[in-house]
């Protein structure tokens, strides 16, 4: 009886806005270039909550039931006929974006921009918040023994921070302003520091998240009050003793993006990391007249090897980000916890025989 229950593929499925269900699905058979994984740890992302609550993000609309989850790690239980790089028993972290074709973006190393890319839990592609999941073996990265499953799952948000800092040009001695101390702002802080930023100031509305940011290495924290974006920019300048060369906006809120532009030194760079409204009003004349470059990022590319190396060498500690853990059976409770912005990162444990980090 227990063995039969174990073979069920319990999955977290969004059917439409407001309709989130736990249901059993067939265990997939891996294709020639795929591996079948017994999932272990899957983090809940803001996008997962957004698809549940709104049923869409921009042009990506939930038109049919979709398994959520894309921050994930697991164990290989079966390999496809053409797979030579992984074997049964390997512990892996999953990169959720897999190119479907070798187009112009793949050829230049920017496969994250490929319009036809498969991406876990982006309609219509299923994610991996389930017991068993099949994925392209080339995008499953073996974890060193000293890297936990939870750290493996956190490589996904960590990759956003790596990609943002690369696009921003963070280097030795950089002064950096990060807007937003949610999970993405915090991983961006971690990466900025390890890439050599000498001073990092981070802002947020939440005192508890700013406290965590300070514990993770922020030099200064700014509690956002009822003030204008220009006034917030002045506070940042005062703290750093000058304007930052780099600002990474991780909230997506319009006033915060405005503050990011005003705060950045002439000739500096603003990177838009957070996703907010489709249309926003920005002080573009201020940016143009001061040659402040504004860059976007979309997910990440070529980041997993770097992230694994940093975790294995203990240059980066992501473990404090996990504040709540739930077994897969309590996924609906876990999603409510994330929706209410309780804690920082909520982790779902998908393997009933191993609930350890």
mmCIF file of C-alpha atoms in Angstrom:
data_model
loop_
_atom_site.group_PDB
_atom_site.id
_atom_site.type_symbol
_atom_site.label_atom_id
_atom_site.label_comp_id
_atom_site.label_asym_id
_atom_site.label_seq_id
_atom_site.Cartn_x
_atom_site.Cartn_y
_atom_site.Cartn_z
ATOM 1 C CA UNK A 1 0.000 0.000 0.000
ATOM 2 C CA UNK A 2 2.826 2.400 0.940
ATOM 3 C CA UNK A 3 4.730 1.556 -2.241
ATOM 4 C CA UNK A 4 1.671 2.270 -4.364
ATOM 5 C CA UNK A 5 1.159 5.634 -2.656
ATOM 6 C CA UNK A 6 4.787 6.508 -3.253
ATOM 7 C CA UNK A 7 4.383 5.985 -6.989
ATOM 8 C CA UNK A 8 1.713 8.645 -7.267
ATOM 9 C CA UNK A 9 2.886 11.886 -8.816
ATOM 10 C CA UNK A 10 1.305 14.465 -6.519
ATOM 11 C CA UNK A 11 1.453 17.852 -8.286
ATOM 12 C CA UNK A 12 0.522 21.486 -7.563
ATOM 13 C CA UNK A 13 -1.649 22.613 -10.474
ATOM 14 C CA UNK A 14 -3.169 26.002 -11.270
ATOM 15 C CA UNK A 15 -6.343 25.692 -13.384
ATOM 16 C CA UNK A 16 -7.282 29.372 -13.632
ATOM 17 C CA UNK A 17 -7.060 32.547 -11.566
ATOM 18 C CA UNK A 18 -7.818 31.660 -7.944
ATOM 19 C CA UNK A 19 -8.017 27.913 -8.616
ATOM 20 C CA UNK A 20 -5.027 26.034 -7.198
ATOM 21 C CA UNK A 21 -5.244 22.268 -6.679
ATOM 22 C CA UNK A 22 -3.234 19.291 -5.480
ATOM 23 C CA UNK A 23 -3.783 16.417 -7.875
ATOM 24 C CA UNK A 24 -2.138 13.213 -8.999
ATOM 25 C CA UNK A 25 -0.685 13.110 -12.497
ATOM 26 C CA UNK A 26 1.037 10.312 -14.435
ATOM 27 C CA UNK A 27 4.738 9.788 -13.767
ATOM 28 C CA UNK A 28 6.450 10.945 -16.994
ATOM 29 C CA UNK A 29 8.756 8.749 -19.032
ATOM 30 C CA UNK A 30 12.042 10.514 -19.851
ATOM 31 C CA UNK A 31 12.798 11.167 -23.519
ATOM 32 C CA UNK A 32 16.161 10.162 -25.063
ATOM 33 C CA UNK A 33 17.877 13.374 -23.842
ATOM 34 C CA UNK A 34 16.013 13.648 -20.544
ATOM 35 C CA UNK A 35 16.298 12.374 -16.996
ATOM 36 C CA UNK A 36 13.444 11.505 -14.667
ATOM 37 C CA UNK A 37 13.858 13.199 -11.301
ATOM 38 C CA UNK A 38 12.411 12.479 -7.904
ATOM 39 C CA UNK A 39 11.901 16.050 -6.775
ATOM 40 C CA UNK A 40 13.251 17.078 -3.384
ATOM 41 C CA UNK A 41 13.055 20.835 -2.758
ATOM 42 C CA UNK A 42 11.082 23.433 -4.713
ATOM 43 C CA UNK A 43 10.873 27.095 -3.725
ATOM 44 C CA UNK A 44 7.741 29.171 -4.267
ATOM 45 C CA UNK A 45 8.381 32.218 -6.462
ATOM 46 C CA UNK A 46 6.323 35.382 -6.724
ATOM 47 C CA UNK A 47 5.468 34.396 -10.288
ATOM 48 C CA UNK A 48 3.902 31.142 -9.034
ATOM 49 C CA UNK A 49 1.646 33.171 -6.737
ATOM 50 C CA UNK A 50 0.858 35.604 -9.551
ATOM 51 C CA UNK A 51 -0.304 32.835 -11.894
ATOM 52 C CA UNK A 52 -2.455 31.456 -9.065
ATOM 53 C CA UNK A 53 -3.961 34.818 -8.144
ATOM 54 C CA UNK A 54 -4.218 36.492 -11.561
ATOM 55 C CA UNK A 55 -4.034 33.647 -14.059
ATOM 56 C CA UNK A 56 -1.495 35.507 -16.169
ATOM 57 C CA UNK A 57 1.710 37.517 -16.254
ATOM 58 C CA UNK A 58 1.724 39.883 -19.220
ATOM 59 C CA UNK A 59 1.189 37.887 -22.392
ATOM 60 C CA UNK A 60 1.619 34.541 -20.607
ATOM 61 C CA UNK A 61 -1.907 33.359 -19.810
ATOM 62 C CA UNK A 62 -3.033 30.177 -18.030
ATOM 63 C CA UNK A 63 -5.468 28.751 -20.579
ATOM 64 C CA UNK A 64 -5.210 25.140 -19.403
ATOM 65 C CA UNK A 65 -4.119 23.411 -16.156
ATOM 66 C CA UNK A 66 -0.404 23.958 -15.467
ATOM 67 C CA UNK A 67 1.967 22.521 -12.855
ATOM 68 C CA UNK A 68 3.700 25.346 -10.983
ATOM 69 C CA UNK A 69 7.283 25.531 -9.701
ATOM 70 C CA UNK A 70 10.670 26.361 -11.243
ATOM 71 C CA UNK A 71 13.114 26.782 -8.310
ATOM 72 C CA UNK A 72 14.027 23.148 -7.923
ATOM 73 C CA UNK A 73 16.378 20.282 -7.172
ATOM 74 C CA UNK A 74 16.013 16.524 -7.102
ATOM 75 C CA UNK A 75 17.565 13.093 -7.620
ATOM 76 C CA UNK A 76 17.939 11.245 -10.917
ATOM 77 C CA UNK A 77 15.912 8.029 -10.853
ATOM 78 C CA UNK A 78 15.994 7.173 -14.571
ATOM 79 C CA UNK A 79 18.028 8.334 -17.582
ATOM 80 C CA UNK A 80 17.059 8.614 -21.237
ATOM 81 C CA UNK A 81 18.743 6.427 -23.852
ATOM 82 C CA UNK A 82 21.079 9.195 -25.110
ATOM 83 C CA UNK A 83 22.108 10.639 -21.736
ATOM 84 C CA UNK A 84 25.770 10.103 -20.836
ATOM 85 C CA UNK A 85 26.474 12.924 -18.341
ATOM 86 C CA UNK A 86 24.197 11.816 -15.498
ATOM 87 C CA UNK A 87 23.341 8.542 -13.788
ATOM 88 C CA UNK A 88 20.758 7.211 -11.377
ATOM 89 C CA UNK A 89 21.322 8.609 -7.891
ATOM 90 C CA UNK A 90 22.892 11.907 -8.970
ATOM 91 C CA UNK A 91 21.660 14.952 -7.049
ATOM 92 C CA UNK A 92 20.962 17.839 -9.412
ATOM 93 C CA UNK A 93 19.799 21.443 -9.621
ATOM 94 C CA UNK A 94 17.442 22.243 -12.477
ATOM 95 C CA UNK A 95 17.810 25.180 -14.833
ATOM 96 C CA UNK A 96 14.165 25.715 -15.862
ATOM 97 C CA UNK A 97 14.762 27.343 -19.246
ATOM 98 C CA UNK A 98 15.607 24.967 -22.113
ATOM 99 C CA UNK A 99 15.944 26.250 -25.705
ATOM 100 C CA UNK A 100 13.763 24.418 -28.206
ATOM 101 C CA UNK A 101 15.879 25.467 -31.204
ATOM 102 C CA UNK A 102 19.340 26.804 -31.981
ATOM 103 C CA UNK A 103 18.243 30.276 -33.032
ATOM 104 C CA UNK A 104 20.186 33.550 -33.258
ATOM 105 C CA UNK A 105 19.962 34.096 -29.490
ATOM 106 C CA UNK A 106 21.327 30.642 -28.672
ATOM 107 C CA UNK A 107 24.183 31.140 -31.125
ATOM 108 C CA UNK A 108 25.258 34.301 -29.295
ATOM 109 C CA UNK A 109 24.943 32.729 -25.835
ATOM 110 C CA UNK A 110 21.771 34.599 -24.866
ATOM 111 C CA UNK A 111 19.391 31.667 -25.012
ATOM 112 C CA UNK A 112 17.182 33.225 -22.322
ATOM 113 C CA UNK A 113 15.897 35.606 -25.034
ATOM 114 C CA UNK A 114 14.831 32.841 -27.415
ATOM 115 C CA UNK A 115 11.095 33.383 -28.045
ATOM 116 C CA UNK A 116 10.441 29.652 -28.316
ATOM 117 C CA UNK A 117 12.275 28.620 -25.129
ATOM 118 C CA UNK A 118 10.692 26.036 -22.825
ATOM 119 C CA UNK A 119 10.419 27.426 -19.306
ATOM 120 C CA UNK A 120 9.029 25.613 -16.289
ATOM 121 C CA UNK A 121 5.709 26.997 -15.038
ATOM 122 C CA UNK A 122 5.325 29.561 -17.802
ATOM 123 C CA UNK A 123 2.186 28.872 -19.841
ATOM 124 C CA UNK A 124 1.789 26.455 -21.474
ATOM 125 C CA UNK A 125 4.853 24.654 -20.027
ATOM 126 C CA UNK A 126 4.460 22.607 -16.845
ATOM 127 C CA UNK A 127 6.738 23.237 -13.887
ATOM 128 C CA UNK A 128 8.276 20.836 -11.380
ATOM 129 C CA UNK A 129 6.322 21.275 -8.152
ATOM 130 C CA UNK A 130 5.512 17.586 -8.040
ATOM 131 C CA UNK A 131 6.916 14.229 -6.919
ATOM 132 C CA UNK A 132 8.397 13.205 -10.294
ATOM 133 C CA UNK A 133 9.502 15.379 -13.200
ATOM 134 C CA UNK A 134 11.390 14.806 -16.488
ATOM 135 C CA UNK A 135 13.842 17.443 -17.727
ATOM 136 C CA UNK A 136 16.524 17.898 -20.378
ATOM 137 C CA UNK A 137 19.722 16.381 -18.948
ATOM 138 C CA UNK A 138 21.875 19.217 -20.312
ATOM 139 C CA UNK A 139 20.038 21.612 -18.025
ATOM 140 C CA UNK A 140 20.370 19.461 -14.899
ATOM 141 C CA UNK A 141 23.561 20.280 -12.990
ATOM 142 C CA UNK A 142 25.162 17.813 -10.605
ATOM 143 C CA UNK A 143 25.432 19.127 -7.055
ATOM 144 C CA UNK A 144 28.655 18.719 -5.050
ATOM 145 C CA UNK A 145 28.311 16.726 -1.834
ATOM 146 C CA UNK A 146 28.593 19.849 0.334
ATOM 147 C CA UNK A 147 25.710 21.645 -1.432
ATOM 148 C CA UNK A 148 22.253 20.814 -0.084
ATOM 149 C CA UNK A 149 19.090 20.259 -2.089
ATOM 150 C CA UNK A 150 17.679 23.549 -0.799
ATOM 151 C CA UNK A 151 20.794 25.407 -1.894
ATOM 152 C CA UNK A 152 20.391 23.704 -5.261
ATOM 153 C CA UNK A 153 16.811 24.968 -5.527
ATOM 154 C CA UNK A 154 17.935 28.481 -4.575
ATOM 155 C CA UNK A 155 20.352 28.579 -7.523
ATOM 156 C CA UNK A 156 17.390 29.751 -9.615
ATOM 157 C CA UNK A 157 16.787 33.044 -7.737
ATOM 158 C CA UNK A 158 20.537 33.339 -7.160
ATOM 159 C CA UNK A 159 20.941 33.230 -10.939
ATOM 160 C CA UNK A 160 18.740 36.302 -11.288
ATOM 161 C CA UNK A 161 21.169 38.144 -9.011
ATOM 162 C CA UNK A 162 24.170 36.902 -10.985
ATOM 163 C CA UNK A 163 22.635 37.950 -14.299
ATOM 164 C CA UNK A 164 21.648 41.368 -12.898
ATOM 165 C CA UNK A 165 25.121 42.041 -11.494
ATOM 166 C CA UNK A 166 26.755 40.952 -14.760
ATOM 167 C CA UNK A 167 24.485 43.264 -16.772
ATOM 168 C CA UNK A 168 25.187 46.081 -14.307
ATOM 169 C CA UNK A 169 28.948 45.601 -14.437
ATOM 170 C CA UNK A 170 29.434 45.197 -10.683
ATOM 171 C CA UNK A 171 33.139 44.986 -9.953
ATOM 172 C CA UNK A 172 35.740 45.698 -7.265
ATOM 173 C CA UNK A 173 34.895 48.902 -5.433
ATOM 174 C CA UNK A 174 31.435 49.442 -6.915
ATOM 175 C CA UNK A 175 28.931 51.475 -4.913
ATOM 176 C CA UNK A 176 25.535 49.836 -5.355
ATOM 177 C CA UNK A 177 21.952 50.757 -4.502
ATOM 178 C CA UNK A 178 19.388 47.918 -4.460
ATOM 179 C CA UNK A 179 15.696 48.816 -4.417
ATOM 180 C CA UNK A 180 13.664 46.116 -2.696
ATOM 181 C CA UNK A 181 14.740 43.574 -0.060
ATOM 182 C CA UNK A 182 12.526 40.681 -1.129
ATOM 183 C CA UNK A 183 14.112 37.352 -2.130
ATOM 184 C CA UNK A 184 15.472 38.732 -5.423
ATOM 185 C CA UNK A 185 16.820 41.899 -3.824
ATOM 186 C CA UNK A 186 18.546 39.825 -1.151
ATOM 187 C CA UNK A 187 20.238 37.431 -3.592
ATOM 188 C CA UNK A 188 21.302 40.439 -5.665
ATOM 189 C CA UNK A 189 22.861 41.857 -2.491
ATOM 190 C CA UNK A 190 24.738 38.594 -1.875
ATOM 191 C CA UNK A 191 26.107 38.489 -5.417
ATOM 192 C CA UNK A 192 27.016 42.195 -5.518
ATOM 193 C CA UNK A 193 29.107 41.773 -2.373
ATOM 194 C CA UNK A 194 30.886 38.647 -3.582
ATOM 195 C CA UNK A 195 31.593 40.342 -6.953
ATOM 196 C CA UNK A 196 33.470 43.070 -5.117
ATOM 197 C CA UNK A 197 31.010 45.873 -4.375
ATOM 198 C CA UNK A 198 32.569 47.963 -1.611
ATOM 199 C CA UNK A 199 29.316 49.492 -0.377
ATOM 200 C CA UNK A 200 25.736 48.324 -0.849
ATOM 201 C CA UNK A 201 22.663 50.171 0.351
ATOM 202 C CA UNK A 202 19.273 48.460 0.114
ATOM 203 C CA UNK A 203 15.781 49.904 0.547
ATOM 204 C CA UNK A 204 12.420 48.392 1.468
ATOM 205 C CA UNK A 205 9.135 49.074 3.242
ATOM 206 C CA UNK A 206 9.599 46.083 5.561
ATOM 207 C CA UNK A 207 11.750 46.486 8.682
ATOM 208 C CA UNK A 208 12.119 42.718 9.059
ATOM 209 C CA UNK A 209 13.441 42.314 5.513
ATOM 210 C CA UNK A 210 15.879 45.187 6.026
ATOM 211 C CA UNK A 211 17.076 43.454 9.195
ATOM 212 C CA UNK A 212 17.739 40.309 7.146
ATOM 213 C CA UNK A 213 19.535 42.394 4.508
ATOM 214 C CA UNK A 214 21.819 43.809 7.196
ATOM 215 C CA UNK A 215 22.566 40.290 8.450
ATOM 216 C CA UNK A 216 23.402 39.219 4.882
ATOM 217 C CA UNK A 217 25.981 41.971 4.454
ATOM 218 C CA UNK A 218 24.235 45.213 3.458
ATOM 219 C CA UNK A 219 26.322 48.208 4.539
ATOM 220 C CA UNK A 220 23.299 50.484 4.844
ATOM 221 C CA UNK A 221 19.529 50.010 4.853
ATOM 222 C CA UNK A 222 16.848 52.536 3.923
ATOM 223 C CA UNK A 223 13.347 52.244 5.330
ATOM 224 C CA UNK A 224 11.145 53.731 2.618
ATOM 225 C CA UNK A 225 8.786 56.349 4.031
ATOM 226 C CA UNK A 226 6.190 58.667 2.524
ATOM 227 C CA UNK A 227 8.746 60.691 0.601
ATOM 228 C CA UNK A 228 9.362 61.640 -2.988
ATOM 229 C CA UNK A 229 11.698 59.575 -5.199
ATOM 230 C CA UNK A 230 14.090 62.557 -5.230
ATOM 231 C CA UNK A 231 14.132 62.660 -1.416
ATOM 232 C CA UNK A 232 14.848 58.924 -1.264
ATOM 233 C CA UNK A 233 17.698 59.398 -3.739
ATOM 234 C CA UNK A 234 19.171 62.105 -1.501
ATOM 235 C CA UNK A 235 19.071 59.762 1.504
ATOM 236 C CA UNK A 236 20.983 57.139 -0.478
ATOM 237 C CA UNK A 237 23.580 59.719 -1.554
ATOM 238 C CA UNK A 238 24.036 60.840 2.046
ATOM 239 C CA UNK A 239 24.557 57.293 3.294
ATOM 240 C CA UNK A 240 27.100 56.359 0.620
ATOM 241 C CA UNK A 241 28.896 59.688 0.690
ATOM 242 C CA UNK A 242 28.127 60.043 -3.006
ATOM 243 C CA UNK A 243 25.793 58.691 -5.659
ATOM 244 C CA UNK A 244 26.049 54.983 -6.502
ATOM 245 C CA UNK A 245 27.431 53.996 -9.915
ATOM 246 C CA UNK A 246 24.953 51.117 -10.082
ATOM 247 C CA UNK A 247 21.333 50.779 -9.039
ATOM 248 C CA UNK A 248 19.424 47.512 -9.322
ATOM 249 C CA UNK A 249 15.664 47.948 -9.054
ATOM 250 C CA UNK A 250 14.149 44.733 -7.679
ATOM 251 C CA UNK A 251 10.623 45.776 -6.719
ATOM 252 C CA UNK A 252 8.988 46.808 -10.003
ATOM 253 C CA UNK A 253 7.157 49.651 -8.213
ATOM 254 C CA UNK A 254 6.947 52.882 -10.219
ATOM 255 C CA UNK A 255 8.163 55.254 -7.441
ATOM 256 C CA UNK A 256 11.073 52.905 -6.794
ATOM 257 C CA UNK A 257 12.123 52.914 -10.467
ATOM 258 C CA UNK A 258 11.945 56.708 -10.417
ATOM 259 C CA UNK A 259 14.131 56.807 -7.299
ATOM 260 C CA UNK A 260 16.590 54.414 -8.958
ATOM 261 C CA UNK A 261 17.131 56.832 -11.848
ATOM 262 C CA UNK A 262 17.430 59.919 -9.635
ATOM 263 C CA UNK A 263 19.840 58.148 -7.271
ATOM 264 C CA UNK A 264 22.299 56.855 -9.884
ATOM 265 C CA UNK A 265 25.449 58.817 -10.597
ATOM 266 C CA UNK A 266 25.875 60.441 -13.996
ATOM 267 C CA UNK A 267 27.336 57.886 -16.393
ATOM 268 C CA UNK A 268 26.086 55.055 -14.188
ATOM 269 C CA UNK A 269 23.736 52.142 -14.800
ATOM 270 C CA UNK A 270 20.225 51.234 -13.680
ATOM 271 C CA UNK A 271 19.190 47.603 -14.099
ATOM 272 C CA UNK A 272 15.481 46.798 -14.034
ATOM 273 C CA UNK A 273 15.169 43.450 -12.276
ATOM 274 C CA UNK A 274 11.695 43.580 -10.757
ATOM 275 C CA UNK A 275 8.617 43.181 -12.946
ATOM 276 C CA UNK A 276 5.904 45.776 -12.350
ATOM 277 C CA UNK A 277 3.131 47.401 -14.407
ATOM 278 C CA UNK A 278 3.388 47.293 -18.179
ATOM 279 C CA UNK A 279 3.420 51.112 -18.420
ATOM 280 C CA UNK A 280 5.210 53.418 -15.964
ATOM 281 C CA UNK A 281 6.113 57.125 -15.858
ATOM 282 C CA UNK A 282 9.850 57.714 -15.560
ATOM 283 C CA UNK A 283 12.186 60.731 -15.399
ATOM 284 C CA UNK A 284 13.838 59.873 -18.708
ATOM 285 C CA UNK A 285 15.176 63.396 -19.242
ATOM 286 C CA UNK A 286 17.171 63.039 -16.029
ATOM 287 C CA UNK A 287 18.575 59.726 -17.268
ATOM 288 C CA UNK A 288 19.313 61.001 -20.786
ATOM 289 C CA UNK A 289 20.890 64.289 -19.750
ATOM 290 C CA UNK A 290 23.173 62.490 -17.284
ATOM 291 C CA UNK A 291 23.907 59.486 -19.533
ATOM 292 C CA UNK A 292 22.446 57.022 -17.045
ATOM 293 C CA UNK A 293 22.086 53.710 -18.882
ATOM 294 C CA UNK A 294 18.870 51.789 -18.250
ATOM 295 C CA UNK A 295 19.084 48.037 -18.828
ATOM 296 C CA UNK A 296 16.570 45.242 -18.451
ATOM 297 C CA UNK A 297 17.118 41.618 -17.527
ATOM 298 C CA UNK A 298 15.009 38.629 -18.463
ATOM 299 C CA UNK A 299 15.637 35.624 -16.273
ATOM 300 C CA UNK A 300 19.304 34.555 -16.775
ATOM 301 C CA UNK A 301 21.704 32.519 -18.888
ATOM 302 C CA UNK A 302 24.951 30.633 -18.248
ATOM 303 C CA UNK A 303 24.714 31.095 -14.479
ATOM 304 C CA UNK A 304 24.353 27.620 -12.917
ATOM 305 C CA UNK A 305 28.065 26.644 -13.020
ATOM 306 C CA UNK A 306 29.072 29.937 -11.361
ATOM 307 C CA UNK A 307 26.363 29.632 -8.716
ATOM 308 C CA UNK A 308 27.301 26.043 -7.882
ATOM 309 C CA UNK A 309 30.981 27.005 -7.604
ATOM 310 C CA UNK A 310 30.155 29.860 -5.211
ATOM 311 C CA UNK A 311 27.928 27.662 -3.056
ATOM 312 C CA UNK A 312 30.451 24.815 -2.952
ATOM 313 C CA UNK A 313 33.263 27.186 -1.962
ATOM 314 C CA UNK A 314 31.007 28.805 0.671
ATOM 315 C CA UNK A 315 31.513 32.245 -0.858
ATOM 316 C CA UNK A 316 27.751 32.710 -0.734
ATOM 317 C CA UNK A 317 25.352 31.611 2.006
ATOM 318 C CA UNK A 318 21.729 31.388 0.862
ATOM 319 C CA UNK A 319 20.466 29.224 3.730
ATOM 320 C CA UNK A 320 19.132 32.167 5.822
ATOM 321 C CA UNK A 321 16.708 32.959 2.986
ATOM 322 C CA UNK A 322 14.622 29.845 3.713
ATOM 323 C CA UNK A 323 12.248 30.821 6.518
ATOM 324 C CA UNK A 324 9.409 28.318 6.024
ATOM 325 C CA UNK A 325 9.211 24.668 4.976
ATOM 326 C CA UNK A 326 6.121 22.626 4.104
ATOM 327 C CA UNK A 327 5.630 19.057 2.890
ATOM 328 C CA UNK A 328 4.171 18.894 -0.623
ATOM 329 C CA UNK A 329 0.833 17.760 0.816
ATOM 330 C CA UNK A 330 0.505 21.191 2.488
ATOM 331 C CA UNK A 331 1.239 23.157 -0.671
ATOM 332 C CA UNK A 332 -1.941 25.238 -0.467
ATOM 333 C CA UNK A 333 -0.956 26.413 3.017
ATOM 334 C CA UNK A 334 2.544 27.167 1.737
ATOM 335 C CA UNK A 335 1.160 29.293 -1.100
ATOM 336 C CA UNK A 336 -1.000 31.251 1.342
ATOM 337 C CA UNK A 337 2.095 31.914 3.448
ATOM 338 C CA UNK A 338 3.919 33.296 0.394
ATOM 339 C CA UNK A 339 0.908 35.336 -0.711
ATOM 340 C CA UNK A 340 0.784 37.033 2.692
ATOM 341 C CA UNK A 341 4.498 37.927 2.391
ATOM 342 C CA UNK A 342 5.294 36.013 5.582
ATOM 343 C CA UNK A 343 9.017 35.317 5.867
ATOM 344 C CA UNK A 344 11.311 35.349 2.849
ATOM 345 C CA UNK A 345 11.513 32.068 0.952
ATOM 346 C CA UNK A 346 8.989 29.259 1.391
ATOM 347 C CA UNK A 347 10.335 25.827 0.448
ATOM 348 C CA UNK A 348 8.212 22.806 -0.427
ATOM 349 C CA UNK A 349 9.616 19.345 0.341
ATOM 350 C CA UNK A 350 8.508 16.923 -2.347
ATOM 351 C CA UNK A 351 10.153 13.672 -1.255
ATOM 352 C CA UNK A 352 8.126 12.119 1.606
ATOM 353 C CA UNK A 353 11.105 9.941 2.573
ATOM 354 C CA UNK A 354 13.524 12.896 2.935
ATOM 355 C CA UNK A 355 12.346 16.217 4.367
ATOM 356 C CA UNK A 356 15.863 17.451 5.199
ATOM 357 C CA UNK A 357 17.331 20.635 3.667
#
